[in-house]
Amino acid sequence: MNLQRFEQLIAAYGSQAHHWPVAERQAALSWLQQQPDNALYCQAQQLDMLLNQSVAPLPAPQLYANILAKICPTPFRDGYFYLCHWLWGESQWQHCWRPALLLGLPLLLGLFASGLSTPSVEDLLWLDLEQSWVLMMAGHEMDL
Amino acid sequence: MSDPALMQAIQEGDEHALHQLMRQYMPMMYAYIWRMVGNRADAEELCQETFIKVWNHAKQWRVEKGALSVWLHRIAHNCCMDFFRKNAWVTVSLDHVADVVMLDQQDTLYQLELQQHITRLLLQLPERQRSALLLCYYQGLSNQEAATVLNLTVNALESLLARARRTLKPYHESSTF
């Protein structure tokens, strides 16, 4: 260890011995005991005092969950992707009929449901009466 | 669980091992990334990117290549450098940074101003100088490990560190702290 190397260490690693390279630490400490008022060392101490006071925040707990969610797909997500893949199909024919089936399914269900509840003769009679009453009222308003 | 055992489990697709790795290393990696970018939103995004890369490239890690923390820091460093390259045109507002620091710390006004000052000081440094300083000063890496992360020789690292401290000196001397 000589003055030049000691000052190189201070310039690079600062004044705190635990930041110095292990191999040179003991020699540098011995050198420092001989020259405790080294100007470069005193300047480095001031900057180190400031840097030591820096406090970094902790990561948000949600960050762990976000990473795990991105890395490990959930069963729901698996099911969703499977459904999308099935609906889109693999051949051109499947690209047509599978989305068409998806879109047509509510229509078919609607038709099926309406077929189940066929209106009775009485319902139709009431419907006719309501319609004629509405038409009559509309005509009356127009006359006025 | 030791680092090699943890990585072995991750290589086999064990999600619990990844969770354990995150519990062990996330605060350290987050601190490094946060000091590199200076704000919480980008730090969280980059931290997420880092651990996703760890999961996807776990098989690349070998015990003989060096300590796990060095490999993790290297991935985080590369993520940060990619981020700086992509956002080279973005002007970082130091006032905005200061606000974020103030929101993060629940302490006295003096402490808040102090943290704001240190964050600003570190953000004055060019990225490689900042990274070298953070790795050696805050992350507890040895000079050889920090040089490995930055893909430099130890001499080049020392030169980078000395330049970083020289850059900080006038800013520090002109401050009231």
PDB file of C-alpha atoms in Angstrom:
ATOM      1  CA  MET A   1       0.000   0.000   0.000  1.00  0.00           C
ATOM      2  CA  ASN A   2       1.254   3.441  -0.837  1.00  0.00           C
ATOM      3  CA  LEU A   3      -0.304   6.907  -0.804  1.00  0.00           C
ATOM      4  CA  GLN A   4      -1.332   6.709  -4.454  1.00  0.00           C
ATOM      5  CA  ARG A   5      -3.186   3.402  -4.023  1.00  0.00           C
ATOM      6  CA  PHE A   6      -4.734   4.518  -0.750  1.00  0.00           C
ATOM      7  CA  GLU A   7      -6.112   7.634  -2.435  1.00  0.00           C
ATOM      8  CA  GLN A   8      -7.347   5.552  -5.359  1.00  0.00           C
ATOM      9  CA  LEU A   9      -9.280   3.391  -2.912  1.00  0.00           C
ATOM     10  CA  ILE A  10     -10.786   6.432  -1.191  1.00  0.00           C
ATOM     11  CA  ALA A  11     -11.666   8.057  -4.505  1.00  0.00           C
ATOM     12  CA  ALA A  12     -13.435   4.916  -5.729  1.00  0.00           C
ATOM     13  CA  TYR A  13     -14.926   3.277  -2.639  1.00  0.00           C
ATOM     14  CA  GLY A  14     -15.217   6.159  -0.193  1.00  0.00           C
ATOM     15  CA  SER A  15     -14.117   6.456   3.402  1.00  0.00           C
ATOM     16  CA  GLN A  16     -15.790   3.375   4.877  1.00  0.00           C
ATOM     17  CA  ALA A  17     -13.533   0.380   5.267  1.00  0.00           C
ATOM     18  CA  HIS A  18     -16.308  -2.194   4.689  1.00  0.00           C
ATOM     19  CA  HIS A  19     -16.620  -0.929   1.109  1.00  0.00           C
ATOM     20  CA  TRP A  20     -12.932  -1.412   0.373  1.00  0.00           C
ATOM     21  CA  PRO A  21     -11.727  -4.571  -1.418  1.00  0.00           C
ATOM     22  CA  VAL A  22     -11.143  -7.337   1.140  1.00  0.00           C
ATOM     23  CA  ALA A  23      -7.649  -8.061  -0.135  1.00  0.00           C
ATOM     24  CA  GLU A  24      -6.473  -4.497   0.493  1.00  0.00           C
ATOM     25  CA  ARG A  25      -8.591  -3.584   3.491  1.00  0.00           C
ATOM     26  CA  GLN A  26      -6.112  -4.363   6.242  1.00  0.00           C
ATOM     27  CA  ALA A  27      -3.248  -2.610   4.504  1.00  0.00           C
ATOM     28  CA  ALA A  28      -5.405   0.445   3.834  1.00  0.00           C
ATOM     29  CA  LEU A  29      -6.540   0.591   7.482  1.00  0.00           C
ATOM     30  CA  SER A  30      -2.919   0.458   8.640  1.00  0.00           C
ATOM     31  CA  TRP A  31      -2.109   3.253   6.224  1.00  0.00           C
ATOM     32  CA  LEU A  32      -5.026   5.305   7.540  1.00  0.00           C
ATOM     33  CA  GLN A  33      -3.808   4.956  11.139  1.00  0.00           C
ATOM     34  CA  GLN A  34      -0.540   6.546  10.066  1.00  0.00           C
ATOM     35  CA  GLN A  35      -2.293   9.408   8.231  1.00  0.00           C
ATOM     36  CA  PRO A  36      -5.677   9.985   9.910  1.00  0.00           C
ATOM     37  CA  ASP A  37      -6.069  13.554   8.587  1.00  0.00           C
ATOM     38  CA  ASN A  38      -5.694  12.733   4.892  1.00  0.00           C
ATOM     39  CA  ALA A  39      -7.597  15.495   3.036  1.00  0.00           C
ATOM     40  CA  LEU A  40      -9.173  13.184   0.461  1.00  0.00           C
ATOM     41  CA  TYR A  41     -10.329  10.854   3.230  1.00  0.00           C
ATOM     42  CA  CYS A  42     -12.003  13.729   5.137  1.00  0.00           C
ATOM     43  CA  GLN A  43     -13.823  14.915   1.978  1.00  0.00           C
ATOM     44  CA  ALA A  44     -14.986  11.360   1.232  1.00  0.00           C
ATOM     45  CA  GLN A  45     -16.331  11.056   4.780  1.00  0.00           C
ATOM     46  CA  GLN A  46     -18.700  13.986   4.219  1.00  0.00           C
ATOM     47  CA  LEU A  47     -20.180  12.501   1.050  1.00  0.00           C
ATOM     48  CA  ASP A  48     -20.495   9.077   2.717  1.00  0.00           C
ATOM     49  CA  MET A  49     -22.348  10.584   5.664  1.00  0.00           C
ATOM     50  CA  LEU A  50     -24.946  11.880   3.233  1.00  0.00           C
ATOM     51  CA  LEU A  51     -25.174   8.718   1.123  1.00  0.00           C
ATOM     52  CA  ASN A  52     -25.606   6.599   4.262  1.00  0.00           C
ATOM     53  CA  GLN A  53     -28.851   8.372   5.054  1.00  0.00           C
ATOM     54  CA  SER A  54     -30.607   7.233   1.894  1.00  0.00           C
ATOM     55  CA  VAL A  55     -33.589   4.995   2.615  1.00  0.00           C
ATOM     56  CA  ALA A  56     -35.134   2.992  -0.207  1.00  0.00           C
ATOM     57  CA  PRO A  57     -38.848   2.128   0.010  1.00  0.00           C
ATOM     58  CA  LEU A  58     -40.011  -1.467   0.279  1.00  0.00           C
ATOM     59  CA  PRO A  59     -41.862  -3.030  -2.648  1.00  0.00           C
ATOM     60  CA  ALA A  60     -45.651  -2.967  -2.446  1.00  0.00           C
ATOM     61  CA  PRO A  61     -47.133  -6.324  -1.312  1.00  0.00           C
ATOM     62  CA  GLN A  62     -49.271  -6.312  -4.466  1.00  0.00           C
ATOM     63  CA  LEU A  63     -46.105  -6.528  -6.570  1.00  0.00           C
ATOM     64  CA  TYR A  64     -45.455 -10.116  -5.420  1.00  0.00           C
ATOM     65  CA  ALA A  65     -48.987 -11.123  -6.364  1.00  0.00           C
ATOM     66  CA  ASN A  66     -48.745  -9.371  -9.743  1.00  0.00           C
ATOM     67  CA  ILE A  67     -45.562 -11.218 -10.643  1.00  0.00           C
ATOM     68  CA  LEU A  68     -46.953 -14.588  -9.589  1.00  0.00           C
ATOM     69  CA  ALA A  69     -50.152 -13.929 -11.536  1.00  0.00           C
ATOM     70  CA  LYS A  70     -48.128 -13.162 -14.671  1.00  0.00           C
ATOM     71  CA  ILE A  71     -45.878 -16.166 -14.283  1.00  0.00           C
ATOM     72  CA  CYS A  72     -48.330 -18.822 -13.132  1.00  0.00           C
ATOM     73  CA  PRO A  73     -51.530 -18.824 -15.187  1.00  0.00           C
ATOM     74  CA  THR A  74     -54.635 -19.441 -13.089  1.00  0.00           C
ATOM     75  CA  PRO A  75     -57.109 -22.246 -13.959  1.00  0.00           C
ATOM     76  CA  PHE A  76     -59.660 -19.578 -14.906  1.00  0.00           C
ATOM     77  CA  ARG A  77     -57.228 -18.022 -17.369  1.00  0.00           C
ATOM     78  CA  ASP A  78     -56.417 -21.468 -18.773  1.00  0.00           C
ATOM     79  CA  GLY A  79     -60.129 -22.129 -19.288  1.00  0.00           C
ATOM     80  CA  TYR A  80     -60.632 -18.760 -20.933  1.00  0.00           C
ATOM     81  CA  PHE A  81     -57.780 -19.317 -23.395  1.00  0.00           C
ATOM     82  CA  TYR A  82     -59.060 -22.830 -24.134  1.00  0.00           C
ATOM     83  CA  LEU A  83     -62.548 -21.462 -24.876  1.00  0.00           C
ATOM     84  CA  CYS A  84     -61.179 -18.713 -27.124  1.00  0.00           C
ATOM     85  CA  HIS A  85     -58.999 -21.210 -28.967  1.00  0.00           C
ATOM     86  CA  TRP A  86     -61.893 -23.612 -29.441  1.00  0.00           C
ATOM     87  CA  LEU A  87     -64.225 -20.876 -30.678  1.00  0.00           C
ATOM     88  CA  TRP A  88     -61.776 -19.608 -33.246  1.00  0.00           C
ATOM     89  CA  GLY A  89     -60.887 -23.106 -34.455  1.00  0.00           C
ATOM     90  CA  GLU A  90     -57.972 -24.118 -36.613  1.00  0.00           C
ATOM     91  CA  SER A  91     -59.291 -24.500 -40.172  1.00  0.00           C
ATOM     92  CA  GLN A  92     -61.042 -21.887 -42.325  1.00  0.00           C
ATOM     93  CA  TRP A  93     -64.284 -23.827 -42.073  1.00  0.00           C
ATOM     94  CA  GLN A  94     -64.009 -23.749 -38.259  1.00  0.00           C
ATOM     95  CA  HIS A  95     -63.203 -19.994 -38.357  1.00  0.00           C
ATOM     96  CA  CYS A  96     -66.664 -19.552 -39.951  1.00  0.00           C
ATOM     97  CA  TRP A  97     -69.002 -21.924 -38.209  1.00  0.00           C
ATOM     98  CA  ARG A  98     -67.727 -21.720 -34.651  1.00  0.00           C
ATOM     99  CA  PRO A  99     -68.087 -17.901 -34.223  1.00  0.00           C
ATOM    100  CA  ALA A 100     -71.396 -18.165 -36.138  1.00  0.00           C
ATOM    101  CA  LEU A 101     -72.527 -20.780 -33.669  1.00  0.00           C
ATOM    102  CA  LEU A 102     -71.576 -18.513 -30.779  1.00  0.00           C
ATOM    103  CA  LEU A 103     -73.493 -15.599 -32.280  1.00  0.00           C
ATOM    104  CA  GLY A 104     -76.467 -17.753 -33.309  1.00  0.00           C
ATOM    105  CA  LEU A 105     -76.750 -19.533 -29.997  1.00  0.00           C
ATOM    106  CA  PRO A 106     -78.633 -16.711 -28.184  1.00  0.00           C
ATOM    107  CA  LEU A 107     -80.996 -16.442 -31.166  1.00  0.00           C
ATOM    108  CA  LEU A 108     -81.706 -20.170 -31.089  1.00  0.00           C
ATOM    109  CA  LEU A 109     -82.225 -20.034 -27.336  1.00  0.00           C
ATOM    110  CA  GLY A 110     -84.600 -17.093 -27.757  1.00  0.00           C
ATOM    111  CA  LEU A 111     -86.629 -18.920 -30.401  1.00  0.00           C
ATOM    112  CA  PHE A 112     -86.712 -22.031 -28.276  1.00  0.00           C
ATOM    113  CA  ALA A 113     -87.866 -20.080 -25.236  1.00  0.00           C
ATOM    114  CA  SER A 114     -90.578 -18.272 -27.208  1.00  0.00           C
ATOM    115  CA  GLY A 115     -91.777 -21.611 -28.601  1.00  0.00           C
ATOM    116  CA  LEU A 116     -92.225 -22.918 -25.090  1.00  0.00           C
ATOM    117  CA  SER A 117     -94.577 -20.124 -24.121  1.00  0.00           C
ATOM    118  CA  THR A 118     -97.124 -20.145 -26.998  1.00  0.00           C
ATOM    119  CA  PRO A 119     -99.824 -17.493 -26.351  1.00  0.00           C
ATOM    120  CA  SER A 120    -103.323 -18.780 -25.619  1.00  0.00           C
ATOM    121  CA  VAL A 121    -106.502 -17.615 -27.459  1.00  0.00           C
ATOM    122  CA  GLU A 122    -107.450 -15.451 -24.465  1.00  0.00           C
ATOM    123  CA  ASP A 123    -104.029 -13.728 -24.482  1.00  0.00           C
ATOM    124  CA  LEU A 124    -104.417 -12.970 -28.172  1.00  0.00           C
ATOM    125  CA  LEU A 125    -107.922 -11.602 -27.575  1.00  0.00           C
ATOM    126  CA  TRP A 126    -106.650  -9.294 -24.854  1.00  0.00           C
ATOM    127  CA  LEU A 127    -103.818  -8.227 -27.152  1.00  0.00           C
ATOM    128  CA  ASP A 128    -106.348  -7.346 -29.893  1.00  0.00           C
ATOM    129  CA  LEU A 129    -108.451  -5.322 -27.449  1.00  0.00           C
ATOM    130  CA  GLU A 130    -105.402  -3.413 -26.183  1.00  0.00           C
ATOM    131  CA  GLN A 131    -104.214  -2.673 -29.723  1.00  0.00           C
ATOM    132  CA  SER A 132    -107.641  -1.420 -30.872  1.00  0.00           C
ATOM    133  CA  TRP A 133    -107.938   0.744 -27.746  1.00  0.00           C
ATOM    134  CA  VAL A 134    -104.533   2.301 -28.397  1.00  0.00           C
ATOM    135  CA  LEU A 135    -105.417   2.944 -32.031  1.00  0.00           C
ATOM    136  CA  MET A 136    -108.757   4.468 -31.036  1.00  0.00           C
ATOM    137  CA  MET A 137    -107.102   6.811 -28.527  1.00  0.00           C
ATOM    138  CA  ALA A 138    -104.499   7.840 -31.101  1.00  0.00           C
ATOM    139  CA  GLY A 139    -107.233   8.635 -33.636  1.00  0.00           C
ATOM    140  CA  HIS A 140    -109.169  10.604 -31.016  1.00  0.00           C
ATOM    141  CA  GLU A 141    -106.122  12.729 -30.258  1.00  0.00           C
ATOM    142  CA  MET A 142    -105.586  13.420 -33.952  1.00  0.00           C
ATOM    143  CA  ASP A 143    -109.235  14.564 -34.298  1.00  0.00           C
ATOM    144  CA  LEU A 144    -108.743  17.007 -31.463  1.00  0.00           C
TER     145      LEU A 144
ATOM    146  CA  MET B   1     -33.580 -23.341   1.355  1.00  0.00           C
ATOM    147  CA  SER B   2     -30.146 -22.549  -0.111  1.00  0.00           C
ATOM    148  CA  ASP B   3     -29.790 -20.543  -3.333  1.00  0.00           C
ATOM    149  CA  PRO B   4     -28.849 -23.550  -5.510  1.00  0.00           C
ATOM    150  CA  ALA B   5     -31.766 -25.586  -4.108  1.00  0.00           C
ATOM    151  CA  LEU B   6     -34.113 -22.660  -4.675  1.00  0.00           C
ATOM    152  CA  MET B   7     -32.960 -22.238  -8.259  1.00  0.00           C
ATOM    153  CA  GLN B   8     -33.179 -25.977  -8.860  1.00  0.00           C
ATOM    154  CA  ALA B   9     -36.825 -25.875  -7.743  1.00  0.00           C
ATOM    155  CA  ILE B  10     -37.525 -22.839  -9.944  1.00  0.00           C
ATOM    156  CA  GLN B  11     -35.912 -24.596 -12.909  1.00  0.00           C
ATOM    157  CA  GLU B  12     -38.394 -27.421 -12.321  1.00  0.00           C
ATOM    158  CA  GLY B  13     -41.290 -24.937 -12.415  1.00  0.00           C
ATOM    159  CA  ASP B  14     -42.000 -24.683  -8.681  1.00  0.00           C
ATOM    160  CA  GLU B  15     -43.998 -21.472  -8.123  1.00  0.00           C
ATOM    161  CA  HIS B  16     -43.564 -21.622  -4.338  1.00  0.00           C
ATOM    162  CA  ALA B  17     -39.795 -21.549  -4.805  1.00  0.00           C
ATOM    163  CA  LEU B  18     -40.173 -18.416  -6.917  1.00  0.00           C
ATOM    164  CA  HIS B  19     -42.274 -16.859  -4.185  1.00  0.00           C
ATOM    165  CA  GLN B  20     -39.565 -17.679  -1.661  1.00  0.00           C
ATOM    166  CA  LEU B  21     -36.889 -16.225  -3.954  1.00  0.00           C
ATOM    167  CA  MET B  22     -38.916 -13.031  -4.256  1.00  0.00           C
ATOM    168  CA  ARG B  23     -39.380 -12.795  -0.483  1.00  0.00           C
ATOM    169  CA  GLN B  24     -35.621 -13.161  -0.100  1.00  0.00           C
ATOM    170  CA  TYR B  25     -34.362 -10.911  -2.907  1.00  0.00           C
ATOM    171  CA  MET B  26     -37.201  -8.586  -3.928  1.00  0.00           C
ATOM    172  CA  PRO B  27     -36.499  -5.812  -1.350  1.00  0.00           C
ATOM    173  CA  MET B  28     -32.844  -5.709  -2.409  1.00  0.00           C
ATOM    174  CA  MET B  29     -33.598  -5.735  -6.136  1.00  0.00           C
ATOM    175  CA  TYR B  30     -36.407  -3.221  -5.751  1.00  0.00           C
ATOM    176  CA  ALA B  31     -34.109  -0.838  -3.851  1.00  0.00           C
ATOM    177  CA  TYR B  32     -31.517  -1.047  -6.624  1.00  0.00           C
ATOM    178  CA  ILE B  33     -34.053  -0.463  -9.402  1.00  0.00           C
ATOM    179  CA  TRP B  34     -35.825   2.309  -7.480  1.00  0.00           C
ATOM    180  CA  ARG B  35     -32.554   4.190  -6.971  1.00  0.00           C
ATOM    181  CA  MET B  36     -31.717   3.687 -10.652  1.00  0.00           C
ATOM    182  CA  VAL B  37     -34.987   5.073 -12.036  1.00  0.00           C
ATOM    183  CA  GLY B  38     -36.029   7.358  -9.170  1.00  0.00           C
ATOM    184  CA  ASN B  39     -39.760   6.619  -9.123  1.00  0.00           C
ATOM    185  CA  ARG B  40     -42.074   3.913  -7.859  1.00  0.00           C
ATOM    186  CA  ALA B  41     -44.108   3.194 -11.003  1.00  0.00           C
ATOM    187  CA  ASP B  42     -41.124   2.447 -13.233  1.00  0.00           C
ATOM    188  CA  ALA B  43     -39.353   0.600 -10.422  1.00  0.00           C
ATOM    189  CA  GLU B  44     -42.333  -1.742  -9.999  1.00  0.00           C
ATOM    190  CA  GLU B  45     -42.579  -2.382 -13.713  1.00  0.00           C
ATOM    191  CA  LEU B  46     -38.860  -3.129 -14.020  1.00  0.00           C
ATOM    192  CA  CYS B  47     -38.874  -5.288 -10.906  1.00  0.00           C
ATOM    193  CA  GLN B  48     -41.717  -7.304 -12.397  1.00  0.00           C
ATOM    194  CA  GLU B  49     -39.797  -7.640 -15.663  1.00  0.00           C
ATOM    195  CA  THR B  50     -36.698  -8.777 -13.773  1.00  0.00           C
ATOM    196  CA  PHE B  51     -38.429 -11.606 -11.921  1.00  0.00           C
ATOM    197  CA  ILE B  52     -40.315 -12.735 -15.008  1.00  0.00           C
ATOM    198  CA  LYS B  53     -36.939 -13.018 -16.750  1.00  0.00           C
ATOM    199  CA  VAL B  54     -35.591 -14.960 -13.779  1.00  0.00           C
ATOM    200  CA  TRP B  55     -38.483 -17.415 -14.125  1.00  0.00           C
ATOM    201  CA  ASN B  56     -38.167 -17.742 -17.902  1.00  0.00           C
ATOM    202  CA  HIS B  57     -34.373 -18.057 -17.971  1.00  0.00           C
ATOM    203  CA  ALA B  58     -33.848 -19.920 -14.690  1.00  0.00           C
ATOM    204  CA  LYS B  59     -32.084 -22.747 -16.507  1.00  0.00           C
ATOM    205  CA  GLN B  60     -29.267 -20.398 -17.527  1.00  0.00           C
ATOM    206  CA  TRP B  61     -28.123 -20.025 -13.928  1.00  0.00           C
ATOM    207  CA  ARG B  62     -25.334 -22.335 -12.778  1.00  0.00           C
ATOM    208  CA  VAL B  63     -23.742 -22.507  -9.322  1.00  0.00           C
ATOM    209  CA  GLU B  64     -20.254 -22.315 -10.824  1.00  0.00           C
ATOM    210  CA  LYS B  65     -21.111 -19.065 -12.641  1.00  0.00           C
ATOM    211  CA  GLY B  66     -21.229 -17.144  -9.357  1.00  0.00           C
ATOM    212  CA  ALA B  67     -23.552 -15.981  -6.599  1.00  0.00           C
ATOM    213  CA  LEU B  68     -27.267 -15.807  -7.323  1.00  0.00           C
ATOM    214  CA  SER B  69     -27.399 -12.155  -6.217  1.00  0.00           C
ATOM    215  CA  VAL B  70     -24.870 -11.263  -8.941  1.00  0.00           C
ATOM    216  CA  TRP B  71     -26.994 -12.969 -11.606  1.00  0.00           C
ATOM    217  CA  LEU B  72     -30.135 -11.228 -10.327  1.00  0.00           C
ATOM    218  CA  HIS B  73     -28.393  -7.857 -10.316  1.00  0.00           C
ATOM    219  CA  ARG B  74     -27.180  -8.438 -13.838  1.00  0.00           C
ATOM    220  CA  ILE B  75     -30.725  -9.105 -15.041  1.00  0.00           C
ATOM    221  CA  ALA B  76     -32.041  -6.054 -13.175  1.00  0.00           C
ATOM    222  CA  HIS B  77     -29.216  -3.908 -14.540  1.00  0.00           C
ATOM    223  CA  ASN B  78     -29.943  -5.020 -18.118  1.00  0.00           C
ATOM    224  CA  CYS B  79     -33.648  -4.279 -17.626  1.00  0.00           C
ATOM    225  CA  CYS B  80     -32.770  -0.781 -16.385  1.00  0.00           C
ATOM    226  CA  MET B  81     -30.401  -0.144 -19.298  1.00  0.00           C
ATOM    227  CA  ASP B  82     -33.058  -1.273 -21.810  1.00  0.00           C
ATOM    228  CA  PHE B  83     -35.516   1.040 -20.074  1.00  0.00           C
ATOM    229  CA  PHE B  84     -33.108   4.001 -20.352  1.00  0.00           C
ATOM    230  CA  ARG B  85     -32.461   3.232 -24.028  1.00  0.00           C
ATOM    231  CA  LYS B  86     -36.194   3.088 -24.792  1.00  0.00           C
ATOM    232  CA  ASN B  87     -36.913   6.264 -22.825  1.00  0.00           C
ATOM    233  CA  ALA B  88     -33.840   8.232 -23.842  1.00  0.00           C
ATOM    234  CA  TRP B  89     -36.051  11.018 -25.199  1.00  0.00           C
ATOM    235  CA  VAL B  90     -38.108  11.337 -22.013  1.00  0.00           C
ATOM    236  CA  THR B  91     -37.106  14.222 -19.767  1.00  0.00           C
ATOM    237  CA  VAL B  92     -37.232  13.216 -16.129  1.00  0.00           C
ATOM    238  CA  SER B  93     -38.692  15.936 -13.972  1.00  0.00           C
ATOM    239  CA  LEU B  94     -36.765  16.046 -10.721  1.00  0.00           C
ATOM    240  CA  ASP B  95     -39.703  17.788  -9.049  1.00  0.00           C
ATOM    241  CA  HIS B  96     -41.861  14.797  -9.876  1.00  0.00           C
ATOM    242  CA  VAL B  97     -39.198  12.496  -8.450  1.00  0.00           C
ATOM    243  CA  ALA B  98     -39.137  14.532  -5.288  1.00  0.00           C
ATOM    244  CA  ASP B  99     -42.912  14.207  -4.919  1.00  0.00           C
ATOM    245  CA  VAL B 100     -42.694  10.472  -5.234  1.00  0.00           C
ATOM    246  CA  VAL B 101     -39.994  10.291  -2.598  1.00  0.00           C
ATOM    247  CA  MET B 102     -42.090  12.409  -0.266  1.00  0.00           C
ATOM    248  CA  LEU B 103     -45.039  10.089  -0.697  1.00  0.00           C
ATOM    249  CA  ASP B 104     -42.871   7.062   0.048  1.00  0.00           C
ATOM    250  CA  GLN B 105     -41.379   8.293   3.277  1.00  0.00           C
ATOM    251  CA  GLN B 106     -43.499   8.988   6.308  1.00  0.00           C
ATOM    252  CA  ASP B 107     -41.091  10.942   8.392  1.00  0.00           C
ATOM    253  CA  THR B 108     -40.256  14.454   9.442  1.00  0.00           C
ATOM    254  CA  LEU B 109     -39.984  17.262   6.918  1.00  0.00           C
ATOM    255  CA  TYR B 110     -36.210  17.294   7.283  1.00  0.00           C
ATOM    256  CA  GLN B 111     -36.028  13.581   6.524  1.00  0.00           C
ATOM    257  CA  LEU B 112     -38.253  14.027   3.482  1.00  0.00           C
ATOM    258  CA  GLU B 113     -36.123  16.832   2.132  1.00  0.00           C
ATOM    259  CA  LEU B 114     -32.998  14.829   2.798  1.00  0.00           C
ATOM    260  CA  GLN B 115     -34.307  11.794   0.889  1.00  0.00           C
ATOM    261  CA  GLN B 116     -35.390  14.073  -1.933  1.00  0.00           C
ATOM    262  CA  HIS B 117     -31.914  15.617  -2.038  1.00  0.00           C
ATOM    263  CA  ILE B 118     -30.111  12.250  -2.151  1.00  0.00           C
ATOM    264  CA  THR B 119     -32.414  10.934  -4.866  1.00  0.00           C
ATOM    265  CA  ARG B 120     -31.819  14.040  -6.954  1.00  0.00           C
ATOM    266  CA  LEU B 121     -28.095  13.743  -6.359  1.00  0.00           C
ATOM    267  CA  LEU B 122     -28.008  10.133  -7.571  1.00  0.00           C
ATOM    268  CA  LEU B 123     -30.145  10.956 -10.609  1.00  0.00           C
ATOM    269  CA  GLN B 124     -27.575  13.565 -11.653  1.00  0.00           C
ATOM    270  CA  LEU B 125     -25.151  10.735 -12.407  1.00  0.00           C
ATOM    271  CA  PRO B 126     -24.899   9.072 -15.826  1.00  0.00           C
ATOM    272  CA  GLU B 127     -26.552   5.633 -15.694  1.00  0.00           C
ATOM    273  CA  ARG B 128     -23.390   3.516 -15.639  1.00  0.00           C
ATOM    274  CA  GLN B 129     -21.765   5.630 -12.925  1.00  0.00           C
ATOM    275  CA  ARG B 130     -24.982   5.482 -10.901  1.00  0.00           C
ATOM    276  CA  SER B 131     -25.187   1.752 -11.317  1.00  0.00           C
ATOM    277  CA  ALA B 132     -21.554   1.225 -10.250  1.00  0.00           C
ATOM    278  CA  LEU B 133     -22.038   3.366  -7.155  1.00  0.00           C
ATOM    279  CA  LEU B 134     -25.300   1.656  -6.181  1.00  0.00           C
ATOM    280  CA  LEU B 135     -23.899  -1.844  -6.612  1.00  0.00           C
ATOM    281  CA  CYS B 136     -20.818  -1.170  -4.486  1.00  0.00           C
ATOM    282  CA  TYR B 137     -22.317   1.210  -1.974  1.00  0.00           C
ATOM    283  CA  TYR B 138     -25.902   0.120  -1.330  1.00  0.00           C
ATOM    284  CA  GLN B 139     -26.215  -3.401  -2.719  1.00  0.00           C
ATOM    285  CA  GLY B 140     -23.244  -4.781  -0.805  1.00  0.00           C
ATOM    286  CA  LEU B 141     -21.573  -6.377  -3.820  1.00  0.00           C
ATOM    287  CA  SER B 142     -17.800  -6.785  -3.816  1.00  0.00           C
ATOM    288  CA  ASN B 143     -15.799  -4.944  -6.465  1.00  0.00           C
ATOM    289  CA  GLN B 144     -15.350  -8.187  -8.427  1.00  0.00           C
ATOM    290  CA  GLU B 145     -19.106  -8.915  -8.308  1.00  0.00           C
ATOM    291  CA  ALA B 146     -20.047  -5.373  -9.311  1.00  0.00           C
ATOM    292  CA  ALA B 147     -17.561  -5.558 -12.197  1.00  0.00           C
ATOM    293  CA  THR B 148     -19.196  -8.829 -13.318  1.00  0.00           C
ATOM    294  CA  VAL B 149     -22.658  -7.237 -13.254  1.00  0.00           C
ATOM    295  CA  LEU B 150     -21.449  -4.309 -15.330  1.00  0.00           C
ATOM    296  CA  ASN B 151     -19.286  -6.512 -17.567  1.00  0.00           C
ATOM    297  CA  LEU B 152     -16.152  -4.527 -16.720  1.00  0.00           C
ATOM    298  CA  THR B 153     -12.712  -5.163 -15.303  1.00  0.00           C
ATOM    299  CA  VAL B 154     -12.152  -4.174 -11.665  1.00  0.00           C
ATOM    300  CA  ASN B 155      -9.883  -1.324 -12.795  1.00  0.00           C
ATOM    301  CA  ALA B 156     -12.583   0.032 -15.102  1.00  0.00           C
ATOM    302  CA  LEU B 157     -15.102  -0.248 -12.276  1.00  0.00           C
ATOM    303  CA  GLU B 158     -12.835   1.713  -9.920  1.00  0.00           C
ATOM    304  CA  SER B 159     -12.434   4.402 -12.539  1.00  0.00           C
ATOM    305  CA  LEU B 160     -16.232   4.575 -12.963  1.00  0.00           C
ATOM    306  CA  LEU B 161     -16.734   4.783  -9.192  1.00  0.00           C
ATOM    307  CA  ALA B 162     -14.157   7.549  -8.833  1.00  0.00           C
ATOM    308  CA  ARG B 163     -15.846   9.512 -11.643  1.00  0.00           C
ATOM    309  CA  ALA B 164     -19.231   9.054  -9.937  1.00  0.00           C
ATOM    310  CA  ARG B 165     -17.951  10.394  -6.629  1.00  0.00           C
ATOM    311  CA  ARG B 166     -16.194  13.291  -8.382  1.00  0.00           C
ATOM    312  CA  THR B 167     -19.479  14.140 -10.153  1.00  0.00           C
ATOM    313  CA  LEU B 168     -21.394  14.111  -6.861  1.00  0.00           C
ATOM    314  CA  LYS B 169     -18.893  16.236  -4.950  1.00  0.00           C
ATOM    315  CA  PRO B 170     -19.781  19.722  -6.296  1.00  0.00           C
ATOM    316  CA  TYR B 171     -23.534  19.027  -6.030  1.00  0.00           C
ATOM    317  CA  HIS B 172     -23.095  17.865  -2.461  1.00  0.00           C
ATOM    318  CA  GLU B 173     -20.863  20.784  -1.463  1.00  0.00           C
ATOM    319  CA  SER B 174     -23.332  23.342  -2.812  1.00  0.00           C
ATOM    320  CA  SER B 175     -26.209  21.806  -0.840  1.00  0.00           C
ATOM    321  CA  THR B 176     -27.271  22.640   2.714  1.00  0.00           C
ATOM    322  CA  PHE B 177     -27.215  19.018   3.871  1.00  0.00           C
TER     323      PHE B 177
END
